[in-house]
């Protein structure tokens, strides 16, 4: 262990004390959607097709992110993955342990 290195200990209360960044992402997506739409309209009216396409692509990305954020917010704060997702195991010795089944070809993921 390096001098001054801090080891994060799990207390077991992480799910209860975790803060979701979804509300911040929602506001940033709305802000980006507004400016991408503004740029799309401004550049299309001034006859700049390259910038218009760039703003259209940015608008599509911000709308996609907005949809993903609202979808995840509607899942609720207590959403848990299904039984097919293995539980999280903390980092040990700087390297996560592999808990999944052996792929059968003699190799194991890092």
XYZ file of C-alpha atoms in Angstrom:
110
model
C 0.000 0.000 0.000
C 1.299 3.456 -0.864
C 1.837 6.062 1.797
C -1.178 8.355 2.056
C -3.386 5.995 0.056
C -6.977 5.972 1.229
C -8.907 2.731 1.089
C -12.639 3.147 0.678
C -14.459 0.884 3.065
C -17.965 -0.173 2.274
C -20.355 0.501 5.112
C -23.397 -1.224 3.665
C -25.424 1.991 3.641
C -24.365 3.051 0.143
C -27.747 2.394 -1.507
C -29.503 4.427 1.183
C -27.095 7.380 0.994
C -26.411 7.404 -2.759
C -27.363 10.513 -4.719
C -28.524 10.149 -8.299
C -27.122 12.465 -10.993
C -30.256 12.007 -13.106
C -31.846 15.329 -12.148
C -28.666 17.178 -13.134
C -28.530 15.247 -16.414
C -32.169 16.150 -17.026
C -31.453 19.875 -16.716
C -28.275 19.624 -18.796
C -30.182 17.735 -21.500
C -32.886 20.401 -21.542
C -30.233 23.131 -21.739
C -28.461 21.325 -24.585
C -31.744 20.715 -26.406
C -32.598 24.403 -26.215
C -29.231 25.536 -27.597
C -29.072 22.824 -30.273
C -32.556 23.804 -31.461
C -31.591 27.474 -31.424
C -28.428 26.717 -33.427
C -30.354 24.546 -35.871
C -32.835 27.337 -36.569
C -30.219 30.106 -36.681
C -27.848 28.262 -39.019
C -30.627 27.036 -41.292
C -31.945 30.613 -41.673
C -28.473 31.987 -42.439
C -27.724 29.316 -45.040
C -24.950 27.377 -43.290
C -25.702 23.717 -44.141
C -22.663 22.210 -42.370
C -23.448 23.882 -39.066
C -27.132 23.071 -39.522
C -26.319 19.360 -39.819
C -24.000 19.539 -36.802
C -26.732 21.157 -34.716
C -29.267 18.590 -35.952
C -26.989 15.737 -34.850
C -26.433 17.442 -31.491
C -30.187 17.933 -31.126
C -30.775 14.229 -31.799
C -28.182 13.280 -29.156
C -29.646 15.606 -26.541
C -33.163 14.312 -27.213
C -31.917 10.723 -26.916
C -30.231 11.551 -23.600
C -33.394 13.289 -22.425
C -35.405 10.161 -23.229
C -32.915 7.886 -21.408
C -32.920 10.124 -18.320
C -36.707 10.306 -18.109
C -36.948 6.532 -18.637
C -34.536 5.885 -15.777
C -36.237 8.423 -13.530
C -39.559 6.661 -14.086
C -38.005 3.357 -13.006
C -37.811 4.808 -9.535
C -35.243 5.094 -6.799
C -35.522 1.475 -5.760
C -34.879 -0.085 -9.186
C -32.748 -3.212 -8.945
C -31.405 -5.257 -11.861
C -32.797 -8.714 -12.485
C -31.498 -12.051 -11.243
C -29.257 -12.456 -14.285
C -27.007 -9.575 -13.104
C -24.473 -10.786 -10.516
C -24.051 -8.777 -7.292
C -21.294 -6.220 -7.022
C -18.170 -7.410 -5.314
C -15.777 -4.730 -4.079
C -12.298 -4.272 -5.455
C -9.702 -6.509 -3.808
C -6.011 -5.763 -4.118
C -6.691 -3.248 -6.869
C -8.290 -5.819 -9.149
C -11.941 -6.881 -9.288
C -12.665 -10.565 -8.907
C -14.448 -12.457 -11.645
C -17.664 -14.027 -10.378
C -19.206 -15.128 -13.620
C -19.133 -18.618 -15.090
C -16.057 -19.833 -16.892
C -16.583 -19.261 -20.641
C -15.330 -22.794 -21.300
C -12.623 -21.893 -23.782
C -9.814 -21.769 -21.206
C -9.761 -17.985 -21.023
C -11.026 -15.757 -18.255
C -11.849 -12.063 -18.500
C -9.332 -9.714 -16.853
